[in-house]
Amino acid sequence: MSGQGAQQGLVKRQFGHRARLALAPSQVMALDAQGHAARATWNLLHDWWLMLPRAKRTLAAADAVIRQGRAELEWLGVLPAQAAQAVLKSYFQAWKNCWEGRAGAPEFKARFRTRMSIDIPQGRDLHVVRVHRRWGMVNIPKVGRIRFRWTRDLPAGKHASKGHRITGARLVKDAVGWHIAFRITTLASAPALHCGPEVGIDAGIAVPLALSDGENIEHAPWLSKKEEERLLYHERRAARRKAYRTAGARTSRRLQQTYDQIARIRATAKRRREDWQHKTTTSIAEVYGTVVVEALHIANMTRSAKGTIEAPGSQIAQKAGLNRSILGEAWGRTVRLLAYKVADRGGVLAEVPAPGTSQECHRCHTVTPGSRRNQAEFVCRNPACGWEGNADTNAARIVLYRYRTGHALVPAAGRAVVRRAANGVKPATAR
């Protein structure tokens, strides 16, 4: 079969895979130096951009400035040339996103509030090989060969081809250490239409995910009681140490160590949440052909209740606790994971308007205030109906009803609402 004929019926897909690096102390120091150099390159480029007139802000001029800086500053030259070019490309893309209304203007990257990252734009520089059942090796420019945890098959060595290959990677440091996120491109057969049943999903706090068929998907607390106590201890310790710091003074080493301990505990909770989200969304995508969720505006839901001086808010502490609980569930990430997993299996993900789903009865569709007695119980106030049952299940059935009656939202500019199998694009850290 010809090369063109072999491509028929195949779709190009891009996804990511993240793995933890096993680094020696010297390699950690080398990557830290590159990460700080990448952050400094961004900041110097940002200052240069703001100082120059608009007519002189060109890509060629910025490239010349970066080359000159890497040649004159030894600590800036530790960053590989291709990684420096990736910083320049990311900076210009950030301004493009700002001009098109997709994001705010680029800002200065502070040392302790910015996650360090290094981009490796070309996959041919990585030379990924599998050396053991659990370990692989990857080449990092100006660092050398590094081991990483092998948790899935990667297109390495003889398994790599033009249609199935690693196109690049990004090194990211979090509270646990350095990780590598591979960018993978592959050709795969278009999935057949998923003939599974339809399901509506209601996201909540007491019940994380309630399905319209009556099933509730829950999880244990992200942190154990002992871990929560240790987190509270370090947070109080950091508050006391911060109180003795002079305004504008540099953060002490002890305070920074306390911040690192807090970050490690929170990173543990984040990894457990992401693991639960991946497993849960995979099971939903495999069973159901159509998944309907609410179009939640989480930024508005978690807005502070402090108010203004003229109109101060009320119950500020209670609202702050509710906001933490909402953000801790990461509903938006759950929807993003569902989007590509449902599409990969030939299904459909749709979003419907969220207002009123908790107050409308799924049987008679009457909206009556006070029908939801508490977090778990729903009692219809319509005398002709009087349905009683689980409040979260009722809301999930309303979500599915709105989809069936043609209330699915139409995709807006830059926002994919109804996602079908033809999308074929996965976000990073896909499993």
Coordinates of C-alpha atoms in Angstrom, one line a residue, residues 21-37 70 77-81 83 117-120 125-127 137-148 171-172 178-180:
L21 CA 13.2 12.2 37.0
A22 CA 15.8 10.5 39.2
L23 CA 18.6 13.1 39.6
A24 CA 21.9 13.1 41.3
P25 CA 22.7 16.3 43.4
S26 CA 24.9 17.7 40.7
Q27 CA 22.2 17.2 38.1
V28 CA 19.7 18.9 40.3
M29 CA 22.0 21.9 40.6
A30 CA 22.5 22.0 36.8
L31 CA 18.7 22.0 36.2
D32 CA 18.1 24.6 38.9
A33 CA 20.7 26.8 37.2
Q34 CA 18.9 26.4 33.8
G35 CA 15.5 27.0 35.3
H36 CA 16.6 30.3 36.9
A37 CA 18.3 31.3 33.7
R70 CA 23.9 34.7 26.5
G77 CA 24.6 30.9 29.0
V78 CA 24.0 27.8 31.0
L79 CA 20.5 27.7 29.3
P80 CA 20.7 25.8 26.0
A81 CA 20.2 28.0 22.9
A83 CA 15.5 26.6 25.3
S117 CA 10.5 25.1 33.7
I118 CA 12.8 24.5 30.8
D119 CA 11.6 23.7 27.3
I120 CA 13.3 21.2 24.9
D125 CA 17.7 15.8 21.1
L126 CA 16.1 13.5 23.8
H127 CA 17.3 10.0 22.6
M137 CA 16.9 7.1 30.0
V138 CA 16.6 10.5 28.4
N139 CA 19.2 13.0 27.2
I140 CA 18.9 16.6 28.6
P141 CA 21.0 19.2 26.9
K142 CA 24.0 20.4 29.0
V143 CA 23.1 17.9 31.7
G144 CA 23.5 14.5 30.2
R145 CA 21.7 11.2 30.5
I146 CA 19.0 11.0 33.2
R147 CA 16.8 8.2 34.4
F148 CA 13.1 8.6 34.6
L171 CA 11.1 20.0 32.3
V172 CA 9.1 21.3 35.3
W178 CA 12.0 17.8 38.6
H179 CA 9.6 16.0 36.1
I180 CA 9.7 15.7 32.4

